[in-house]
CSV table of C-alpha atoms in Angstrom, one decimal:
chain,number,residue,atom,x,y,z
A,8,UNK,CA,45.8,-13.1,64.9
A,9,UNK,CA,45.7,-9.7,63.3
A,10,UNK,CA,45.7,-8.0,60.0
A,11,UNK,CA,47.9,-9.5,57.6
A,12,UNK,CA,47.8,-7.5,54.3
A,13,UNK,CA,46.8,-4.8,53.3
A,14,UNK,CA,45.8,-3.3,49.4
A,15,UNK,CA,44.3,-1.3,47.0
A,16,UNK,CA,42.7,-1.9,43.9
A,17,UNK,CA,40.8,-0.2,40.8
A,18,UNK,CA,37.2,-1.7,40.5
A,19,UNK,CA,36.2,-0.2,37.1
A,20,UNK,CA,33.7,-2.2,35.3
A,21,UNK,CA,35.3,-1.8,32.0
A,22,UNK,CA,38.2,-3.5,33.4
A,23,UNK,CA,36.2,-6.9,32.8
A,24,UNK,CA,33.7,-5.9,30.7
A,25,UNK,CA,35.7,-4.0,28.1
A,26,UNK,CA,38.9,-5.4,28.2
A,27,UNK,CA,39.7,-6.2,24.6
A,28,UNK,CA,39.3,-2.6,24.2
A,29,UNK,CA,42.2,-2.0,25.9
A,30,UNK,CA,45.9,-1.1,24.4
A,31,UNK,CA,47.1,-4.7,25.1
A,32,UNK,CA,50.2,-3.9,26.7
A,33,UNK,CA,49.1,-1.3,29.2
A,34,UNK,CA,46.4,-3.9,30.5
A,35,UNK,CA,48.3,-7.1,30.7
A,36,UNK,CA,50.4,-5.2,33.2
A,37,UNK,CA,47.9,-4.1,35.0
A,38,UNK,CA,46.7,-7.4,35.0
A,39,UNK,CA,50.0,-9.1,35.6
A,40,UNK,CA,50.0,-6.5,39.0
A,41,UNK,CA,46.7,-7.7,39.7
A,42,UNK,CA,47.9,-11.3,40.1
A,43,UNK,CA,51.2,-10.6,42.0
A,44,UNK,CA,49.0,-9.0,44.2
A,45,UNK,CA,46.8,-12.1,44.5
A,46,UNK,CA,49.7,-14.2,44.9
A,47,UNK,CA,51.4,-12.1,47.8
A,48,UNK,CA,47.7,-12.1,49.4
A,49,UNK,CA,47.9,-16.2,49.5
A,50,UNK,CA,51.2,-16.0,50.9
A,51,UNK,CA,49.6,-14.2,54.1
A,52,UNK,CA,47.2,-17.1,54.3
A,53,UNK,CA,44.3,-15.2,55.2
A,54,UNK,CA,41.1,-16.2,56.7
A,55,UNK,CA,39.0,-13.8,55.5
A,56,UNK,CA,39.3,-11.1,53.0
A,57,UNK,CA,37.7,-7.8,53.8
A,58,UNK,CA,37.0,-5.6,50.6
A,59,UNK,CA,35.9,-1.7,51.7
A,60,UNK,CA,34.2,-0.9,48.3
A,61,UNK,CA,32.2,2.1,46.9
A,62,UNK,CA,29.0,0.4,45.6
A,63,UNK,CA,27.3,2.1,43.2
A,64,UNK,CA,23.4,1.6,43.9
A,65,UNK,CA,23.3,-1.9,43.9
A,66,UNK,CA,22.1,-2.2,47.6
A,67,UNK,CA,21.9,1.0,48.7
A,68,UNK,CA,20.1,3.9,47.8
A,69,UNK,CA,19.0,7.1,48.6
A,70,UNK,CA,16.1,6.0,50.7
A,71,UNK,CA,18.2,4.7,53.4
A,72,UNK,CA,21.7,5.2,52.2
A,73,UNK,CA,24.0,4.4,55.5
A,74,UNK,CA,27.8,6.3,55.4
A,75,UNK,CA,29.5,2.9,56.2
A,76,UNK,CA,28.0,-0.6,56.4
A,77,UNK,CA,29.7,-3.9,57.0
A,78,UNK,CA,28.1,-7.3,55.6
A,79,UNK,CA,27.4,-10.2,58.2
A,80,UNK,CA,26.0,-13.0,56.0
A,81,UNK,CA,27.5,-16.5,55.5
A,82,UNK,CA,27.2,-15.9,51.6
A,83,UNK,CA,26.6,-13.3,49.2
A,84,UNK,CA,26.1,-12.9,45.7
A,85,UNK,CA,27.0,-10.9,42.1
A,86,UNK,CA,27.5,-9.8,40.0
A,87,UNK,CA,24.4,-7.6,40.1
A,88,UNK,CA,25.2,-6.4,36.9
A,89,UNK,CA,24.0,-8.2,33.6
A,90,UNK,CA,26.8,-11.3,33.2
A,91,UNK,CA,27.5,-10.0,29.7
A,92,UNK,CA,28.2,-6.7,30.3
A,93,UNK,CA,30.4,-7.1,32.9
A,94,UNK,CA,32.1,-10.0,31.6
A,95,UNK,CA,31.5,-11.9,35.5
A,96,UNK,CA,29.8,-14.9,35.7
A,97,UNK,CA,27.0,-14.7,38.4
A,98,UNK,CA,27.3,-16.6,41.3
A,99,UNK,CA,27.3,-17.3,45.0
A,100,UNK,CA,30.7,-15.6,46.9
A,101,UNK,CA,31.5,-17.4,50.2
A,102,UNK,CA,31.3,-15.0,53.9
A,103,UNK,CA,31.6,-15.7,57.5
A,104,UNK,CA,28.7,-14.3,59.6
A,105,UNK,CA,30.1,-15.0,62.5
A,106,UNK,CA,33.4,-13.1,61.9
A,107,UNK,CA,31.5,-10.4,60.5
A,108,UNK,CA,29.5,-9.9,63.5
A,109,UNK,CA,32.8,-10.2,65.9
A,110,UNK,CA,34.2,-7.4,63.6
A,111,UNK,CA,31.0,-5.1,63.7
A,112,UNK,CA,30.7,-5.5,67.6
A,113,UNK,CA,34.4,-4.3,67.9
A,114,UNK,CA,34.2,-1.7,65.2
A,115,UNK,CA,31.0,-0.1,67.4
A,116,UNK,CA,33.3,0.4,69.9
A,117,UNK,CA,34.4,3.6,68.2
A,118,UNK,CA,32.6,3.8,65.2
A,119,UNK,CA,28.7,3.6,63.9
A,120,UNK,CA,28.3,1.6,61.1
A,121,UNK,CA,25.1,-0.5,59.6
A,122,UNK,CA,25.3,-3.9,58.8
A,123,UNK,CA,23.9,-6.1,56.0
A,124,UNK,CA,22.4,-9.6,56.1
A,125,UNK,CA,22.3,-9.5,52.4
A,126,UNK,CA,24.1,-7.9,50.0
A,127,UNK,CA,24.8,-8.2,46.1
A,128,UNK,CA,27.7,-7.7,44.8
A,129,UNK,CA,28.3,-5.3,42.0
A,130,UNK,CA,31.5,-4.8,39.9
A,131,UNK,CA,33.1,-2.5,42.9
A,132,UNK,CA,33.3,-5.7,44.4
A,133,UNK,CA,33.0,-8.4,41.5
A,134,UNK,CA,35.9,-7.2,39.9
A,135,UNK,CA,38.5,-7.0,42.7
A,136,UNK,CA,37.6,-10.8,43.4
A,137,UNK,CA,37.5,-11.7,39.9
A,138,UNK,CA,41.3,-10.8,40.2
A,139,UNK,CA,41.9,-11.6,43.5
A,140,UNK,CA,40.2,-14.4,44.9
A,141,UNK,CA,39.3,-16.2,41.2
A,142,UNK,CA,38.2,-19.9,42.8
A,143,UNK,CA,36.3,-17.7,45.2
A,144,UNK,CA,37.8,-20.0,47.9
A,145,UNK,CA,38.5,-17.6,50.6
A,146,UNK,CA,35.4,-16.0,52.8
A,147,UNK,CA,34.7,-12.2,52.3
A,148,UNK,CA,33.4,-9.4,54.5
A,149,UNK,CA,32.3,-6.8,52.3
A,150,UNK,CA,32.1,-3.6,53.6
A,151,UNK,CA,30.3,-0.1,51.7
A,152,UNK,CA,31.4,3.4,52.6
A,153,UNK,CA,29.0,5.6,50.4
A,154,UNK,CA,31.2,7.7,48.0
A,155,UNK,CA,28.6,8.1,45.3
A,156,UNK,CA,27.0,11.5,46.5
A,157,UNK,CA,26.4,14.0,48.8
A,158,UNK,CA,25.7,13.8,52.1
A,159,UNK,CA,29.2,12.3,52.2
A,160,UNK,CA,31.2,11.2,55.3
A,161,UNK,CA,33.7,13.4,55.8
A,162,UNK,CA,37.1,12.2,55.2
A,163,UNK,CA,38.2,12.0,58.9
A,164,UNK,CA,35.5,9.5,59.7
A,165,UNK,CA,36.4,7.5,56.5
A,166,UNK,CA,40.0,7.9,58.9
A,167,UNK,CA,38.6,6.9,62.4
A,168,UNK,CA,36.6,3.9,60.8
A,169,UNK,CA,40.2,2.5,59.1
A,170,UNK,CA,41.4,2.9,62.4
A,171,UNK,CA,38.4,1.1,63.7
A,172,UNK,CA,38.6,-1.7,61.7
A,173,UNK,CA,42.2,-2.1,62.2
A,174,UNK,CA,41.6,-2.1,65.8
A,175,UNK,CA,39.3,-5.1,65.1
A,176,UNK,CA,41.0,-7.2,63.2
A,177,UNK,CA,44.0,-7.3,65.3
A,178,UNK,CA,41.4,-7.9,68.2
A,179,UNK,CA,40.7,-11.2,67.0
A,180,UNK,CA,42.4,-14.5,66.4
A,181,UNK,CA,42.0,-14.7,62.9
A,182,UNK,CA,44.7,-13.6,60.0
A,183,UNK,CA,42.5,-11.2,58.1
A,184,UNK,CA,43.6,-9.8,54.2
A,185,UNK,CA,41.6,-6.0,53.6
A,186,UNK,CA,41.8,-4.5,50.4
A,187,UNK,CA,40.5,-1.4,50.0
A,188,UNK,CA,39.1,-0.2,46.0
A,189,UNK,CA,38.5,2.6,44.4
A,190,UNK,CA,39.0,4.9,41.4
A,191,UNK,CA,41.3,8.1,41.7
A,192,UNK,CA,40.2,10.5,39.6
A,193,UNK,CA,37.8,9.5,37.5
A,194,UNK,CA,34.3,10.5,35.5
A,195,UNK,CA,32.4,7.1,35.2
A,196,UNK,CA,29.4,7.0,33.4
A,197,UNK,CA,29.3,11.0,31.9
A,198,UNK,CA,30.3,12.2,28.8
A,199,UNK,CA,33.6,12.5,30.2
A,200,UNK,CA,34.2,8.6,30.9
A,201,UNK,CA,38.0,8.0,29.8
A,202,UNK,CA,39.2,11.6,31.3
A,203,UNK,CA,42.4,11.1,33.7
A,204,UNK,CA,43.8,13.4,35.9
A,205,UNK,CA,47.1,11.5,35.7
A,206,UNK,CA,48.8,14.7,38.0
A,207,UNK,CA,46.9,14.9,40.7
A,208,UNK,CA,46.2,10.8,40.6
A,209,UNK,CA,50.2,10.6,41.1
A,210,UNK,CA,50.2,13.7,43.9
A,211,UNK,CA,47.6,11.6,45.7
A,212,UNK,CA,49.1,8.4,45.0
A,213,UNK,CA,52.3,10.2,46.4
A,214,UNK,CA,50.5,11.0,50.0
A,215,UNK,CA,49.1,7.9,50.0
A,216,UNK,CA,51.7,5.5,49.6
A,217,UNK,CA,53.9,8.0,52.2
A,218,UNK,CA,51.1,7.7,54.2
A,219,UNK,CA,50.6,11.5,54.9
A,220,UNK,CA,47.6,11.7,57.0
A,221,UNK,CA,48.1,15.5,57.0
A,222,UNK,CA,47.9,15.3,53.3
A,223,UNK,CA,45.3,12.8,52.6
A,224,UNK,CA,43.0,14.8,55.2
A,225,UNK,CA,43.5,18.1,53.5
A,226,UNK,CA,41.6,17.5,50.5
A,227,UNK,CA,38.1,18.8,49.9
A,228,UNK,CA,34.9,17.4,48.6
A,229,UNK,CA,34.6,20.7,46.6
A,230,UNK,CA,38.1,20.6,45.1
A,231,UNK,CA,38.2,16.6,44.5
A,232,UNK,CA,35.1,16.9,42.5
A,233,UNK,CA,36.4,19.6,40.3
A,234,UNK,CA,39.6,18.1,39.6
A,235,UNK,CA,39.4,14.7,40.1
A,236,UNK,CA,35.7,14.6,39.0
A,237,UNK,CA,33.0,12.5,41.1
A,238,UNK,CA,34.7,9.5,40.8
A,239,UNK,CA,37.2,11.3,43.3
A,240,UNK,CA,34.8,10.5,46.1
A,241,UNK,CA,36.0,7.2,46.2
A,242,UNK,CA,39.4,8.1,47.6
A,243,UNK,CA,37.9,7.2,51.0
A,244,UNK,CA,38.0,3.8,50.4
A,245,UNK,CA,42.0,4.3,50.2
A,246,UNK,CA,42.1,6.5,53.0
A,247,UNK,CA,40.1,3.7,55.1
A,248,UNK,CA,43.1,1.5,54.0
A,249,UNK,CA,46.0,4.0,54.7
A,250,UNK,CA,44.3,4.4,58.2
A,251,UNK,CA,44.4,0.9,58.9
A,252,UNK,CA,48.1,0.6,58.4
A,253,UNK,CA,48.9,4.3,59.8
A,254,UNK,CA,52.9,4.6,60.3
A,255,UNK,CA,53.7,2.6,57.6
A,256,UNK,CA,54.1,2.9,54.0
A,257,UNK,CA,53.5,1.1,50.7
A,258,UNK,CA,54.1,0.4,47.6
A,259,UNK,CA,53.2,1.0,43.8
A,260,UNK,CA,53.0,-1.9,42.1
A,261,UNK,CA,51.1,-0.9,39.0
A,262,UNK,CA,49.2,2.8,38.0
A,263,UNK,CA,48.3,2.7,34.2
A,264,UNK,CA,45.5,5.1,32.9
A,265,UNK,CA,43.6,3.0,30.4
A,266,UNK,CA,40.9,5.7,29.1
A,267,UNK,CA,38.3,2.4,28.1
A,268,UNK,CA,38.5,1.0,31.5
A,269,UNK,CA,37.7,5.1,32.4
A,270,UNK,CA,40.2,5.1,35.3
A,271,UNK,CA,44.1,4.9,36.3
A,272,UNK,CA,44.8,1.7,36.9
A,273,UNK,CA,46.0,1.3,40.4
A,274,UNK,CA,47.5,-1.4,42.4
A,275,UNK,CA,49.3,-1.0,45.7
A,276,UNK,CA,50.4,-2.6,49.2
A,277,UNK,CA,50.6,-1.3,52.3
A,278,UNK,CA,53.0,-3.1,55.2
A,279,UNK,CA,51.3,-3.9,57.9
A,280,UNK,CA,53.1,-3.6,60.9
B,287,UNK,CA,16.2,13.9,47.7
B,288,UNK,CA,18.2,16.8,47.3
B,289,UNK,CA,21.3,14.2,47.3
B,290,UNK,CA,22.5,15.0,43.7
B,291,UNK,CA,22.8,18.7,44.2
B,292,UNK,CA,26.2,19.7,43.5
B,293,UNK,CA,25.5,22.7,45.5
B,294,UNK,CA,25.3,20.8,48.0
B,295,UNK,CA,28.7,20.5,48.9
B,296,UNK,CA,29.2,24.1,49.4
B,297,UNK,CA,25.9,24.1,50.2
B,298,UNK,CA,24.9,27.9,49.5
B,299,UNK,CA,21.7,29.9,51.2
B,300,UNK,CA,20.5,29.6,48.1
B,301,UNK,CA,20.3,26.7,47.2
B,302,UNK,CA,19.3,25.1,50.1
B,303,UNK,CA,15.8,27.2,49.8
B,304,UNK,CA,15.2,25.6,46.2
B,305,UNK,CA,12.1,23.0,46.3
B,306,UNK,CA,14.0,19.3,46.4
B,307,UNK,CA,13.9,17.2,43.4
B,308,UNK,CA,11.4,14.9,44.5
B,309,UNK,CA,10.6,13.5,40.7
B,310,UNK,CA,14.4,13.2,39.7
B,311,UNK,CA,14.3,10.8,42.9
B,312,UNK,CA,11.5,8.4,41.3
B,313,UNK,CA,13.2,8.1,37.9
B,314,UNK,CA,16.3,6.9,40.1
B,315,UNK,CA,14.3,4.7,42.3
B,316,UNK,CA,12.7,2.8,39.4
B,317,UNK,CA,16.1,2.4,37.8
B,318,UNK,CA,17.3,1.1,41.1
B,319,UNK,CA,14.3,-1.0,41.5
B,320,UNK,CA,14.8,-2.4,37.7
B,321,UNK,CA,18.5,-3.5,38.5
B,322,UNK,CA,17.5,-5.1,41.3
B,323,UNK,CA,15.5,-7.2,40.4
B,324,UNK,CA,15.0,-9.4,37.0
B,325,UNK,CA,11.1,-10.1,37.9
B,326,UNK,CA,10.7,-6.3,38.0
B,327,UNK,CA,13.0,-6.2,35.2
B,328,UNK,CA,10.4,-8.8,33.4
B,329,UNK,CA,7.2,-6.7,34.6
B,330,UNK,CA,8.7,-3.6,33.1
B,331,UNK,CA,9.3,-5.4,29.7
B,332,UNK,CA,6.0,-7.1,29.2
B,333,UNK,CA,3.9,-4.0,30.1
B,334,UNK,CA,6.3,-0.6,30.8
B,335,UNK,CA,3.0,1.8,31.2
B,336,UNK,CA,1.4,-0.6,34.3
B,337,UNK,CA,4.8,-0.3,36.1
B,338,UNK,CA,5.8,3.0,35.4
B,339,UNK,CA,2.2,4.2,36.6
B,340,UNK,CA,3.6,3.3,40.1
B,341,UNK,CA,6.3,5.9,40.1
B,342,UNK,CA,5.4,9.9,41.0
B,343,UNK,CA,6.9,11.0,37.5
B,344,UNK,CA,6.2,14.0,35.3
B,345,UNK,CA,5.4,14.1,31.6
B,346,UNK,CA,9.0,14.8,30.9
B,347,UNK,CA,10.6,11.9,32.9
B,348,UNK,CA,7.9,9.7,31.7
B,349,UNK,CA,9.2,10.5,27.8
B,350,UNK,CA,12.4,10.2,28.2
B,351,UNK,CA,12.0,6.8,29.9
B,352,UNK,CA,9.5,5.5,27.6
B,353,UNK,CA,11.6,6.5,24.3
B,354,UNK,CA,14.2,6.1,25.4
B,355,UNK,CA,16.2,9.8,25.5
B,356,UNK,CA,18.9,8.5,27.5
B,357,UNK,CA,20.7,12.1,26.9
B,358,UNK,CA,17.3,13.7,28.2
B,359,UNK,CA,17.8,11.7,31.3
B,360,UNK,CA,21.3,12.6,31.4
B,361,UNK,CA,20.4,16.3,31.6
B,362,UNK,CA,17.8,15.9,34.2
B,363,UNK,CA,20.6,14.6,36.6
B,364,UNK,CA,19.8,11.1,36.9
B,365,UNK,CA,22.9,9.3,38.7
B,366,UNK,CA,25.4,7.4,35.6
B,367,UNK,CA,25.5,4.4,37.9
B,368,UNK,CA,22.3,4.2,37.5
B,369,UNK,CA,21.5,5.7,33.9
B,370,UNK,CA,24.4,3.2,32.4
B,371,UNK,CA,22.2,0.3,33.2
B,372,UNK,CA,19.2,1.5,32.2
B,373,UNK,CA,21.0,2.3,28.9
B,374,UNK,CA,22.3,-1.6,28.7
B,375,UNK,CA,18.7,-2.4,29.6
B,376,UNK,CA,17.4,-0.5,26.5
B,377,UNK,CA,20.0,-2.0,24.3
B,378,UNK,CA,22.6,0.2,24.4
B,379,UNK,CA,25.9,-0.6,23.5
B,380,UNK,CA,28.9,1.4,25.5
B,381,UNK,CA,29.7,3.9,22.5
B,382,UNK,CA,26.4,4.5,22.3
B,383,UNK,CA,25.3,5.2,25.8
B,384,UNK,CA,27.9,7.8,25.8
B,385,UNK,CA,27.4,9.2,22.4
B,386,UNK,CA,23.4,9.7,23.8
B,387,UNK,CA,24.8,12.0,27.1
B,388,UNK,CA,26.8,13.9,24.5
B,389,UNK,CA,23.8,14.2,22.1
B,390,UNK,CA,21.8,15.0,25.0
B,391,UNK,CA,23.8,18.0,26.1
B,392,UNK,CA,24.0,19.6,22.6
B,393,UNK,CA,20.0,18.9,22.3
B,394,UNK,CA,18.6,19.6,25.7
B,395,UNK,CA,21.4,22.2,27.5
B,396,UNK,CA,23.5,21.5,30.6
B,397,UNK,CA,22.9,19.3,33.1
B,398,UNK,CA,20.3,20.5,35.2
B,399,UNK,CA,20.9,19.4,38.6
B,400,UNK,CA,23.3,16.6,40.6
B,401,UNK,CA,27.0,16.2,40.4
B,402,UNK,CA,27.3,16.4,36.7
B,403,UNK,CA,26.2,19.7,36.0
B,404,UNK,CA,30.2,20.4,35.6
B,405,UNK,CA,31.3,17.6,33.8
B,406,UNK,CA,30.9,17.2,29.8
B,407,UNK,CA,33.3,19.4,28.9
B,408,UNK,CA,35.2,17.0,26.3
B,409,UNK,CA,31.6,17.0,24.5
């Protein structure tokens, strides 16, 4: 059929694995905006969920790092992580190869991208599902734009490929969910894990929900790393999302900076037209 | 290799004529390699040197690894997506991991090279 819902999510390992570390109130919401996302997802009885992620090392490195790669495998796996630490059982996470590969071939229309056979999931994935798909019932593409460090793809092409996969999904018969996760500014794993830029996190948030491709396009890798730290690469994965749904606009249904889950807590829908 | 250099955003005349940091790439590559995999992960416990021999490190990395100085490592620029596990993997608890990068910058000086040579400033 076509894209039927559209998302974004924070993907913070602390989330899980240091919840009880958080100021109780501040991350049940966050949690109880989680869910309501969930259940609005079901209620658009997807086929497939689609989950453009920032993974941090897990499968890709800097020997062969791709910009943006798509998994095509019946099944995946995670957390890579230890279970523990993230507070994520490991196990096996349905997929659909042969949607994935439908989706690739109409995404290379427009747009290279890699694809993956096998993947392992790590909390930039694991945790969105933990919340979102918790019987891990529903088939997920997974797909990796590399956000973690320079050479980065410039934000356009994080554009064109939201644009790309839109123009897939809505090329095939199935009703696909994407969610798209990512921190706003953030400083995982430094000294600085906890800062928040809760100003410029609301002035992006602000663009994003309006959908202002102007906006969103304007900023610089230079300028998001100083103020929104490195974590700030990851706004690509929201830009993918807000070009997927381009001319409409969204809403907030939860921002709460928890400084132990070392990120503002974000969850948002976009309509999709 | 050069993929942690800050600089390399702006990417200045300058800094595009420094030698890469082919080392700082090896320390990352075995972290990699160790979250990877638990048989590696095994390998690495049951005899550290024999594994580590198999990685182009210098004196320095090799120290810092083997103590563990996860501040040390900090400094030299390997990746905290990376670094935090190896941190887990050597027993560190959260507080700890990041009261090492903090002890590690007022020990060793600023973060030599990669994308955190601007960040610490709350330490």
């Amino acid at each position: 059929m076509s894209l039927v819902f559209a998302g974004v999510v924070s993907h913070a390992p602390g989330i899980t694995g240091r919840a009880q570390r958080a100021e109780p109130a501040a991350r049940d919401r966050f949690y109880a905006a989680l869910d309501r996302l969930r259940l609005e997802m079901e209620e658009t009885r997807p086929d497939a969920l689609i989950v453009v992620g920032a993974e941090h090392f897990a499968n890709f490195f800097m020997n062969n790092m791709p910009s943006l790669c798509i998994g095509m495998s019946d099944h995946y796996e995670g957390p890579i992580e230890d279970e523990q630490w993230l507070a994520i059982k490991r196990r096996r996470i349905p997929g659909n190869a042969a949607l994935s590969r439908v989706l690739i071939e109409r995404v290379m229309q427009s747009c290279d991208v890699a694809y993956a056979e096998e993947w392992k999931f790590d909390h930039g994935i694991m945790v969105p599902l933990h919340f979102l798909t918790p019987r891990y019932d529903l088939p997920v593409i997974p797909v990796n734009i590399n956000c973690q460090g320079p050479p980065l793809i410039p934000l356009h092409r994080a554009w064109a490929f939201g644009k790309a996969l839109r123009d897939a999904c809505d090329a095939i018969p199935e009703r696909i969910a994407l969610v798209g996760t990512g921190g706003i500014s953030h400083w995982p794993a430094t000294p600085d894990s906890g800062k928040i830029n809760v100003e410029w996190d609301q002035q992006f948030l602000q663009r994003f929900l309006a959908n202002d491709r102007t906006a969103l396009l304007g900023y610089t890798d230079a300028q998001t790393h100083r103020e929104a730290g490195q974590g700030g690469f990851e706004i690509r994965t929201f830009l993918s999302v807000a070009a997927a749904t381009e001319g409409q606009t969204g809403q907030l249904y939860c921002y709460e900076p928890i400084p132990i889950f070392a990120v503002g807590c974000t969850v948002a829908r976009m309509t999709v037209a | 290799m050069s993929a942690w250099r800050l600089t390399s955003i702006a990417s200045p005349r300058s800094a595009r004529l420094k030698a890469p940091v082919m080392s700082l790439y090896q320390v990352q590559k075995l972290i990699y390699e160790l979250n990877r995999s638990p048989e590696h992960r095994q390998r690495f416990v049951a005899d550290r040197a024999a594994v580590l021999a198999t990685y182009e490190l210098t004196a320095e990395e090799l120290q810092a690894i083997e103590q563990p100085d996860i501040g040390l490592m900090y400094v030299m620029g390997v990746n905290g997506q990376l670094l935090m596990h190896y941190a887990a993997l050597r027993g560190f608890e959260w507080d700890a991991y990041i009261k090492a990068m903090r002890d590690g910058l007022a020990q060793h000086g600023a973060v030599r090279t990669g994308l955190y040579v601007a960040a610490g400033s709350l330490s």
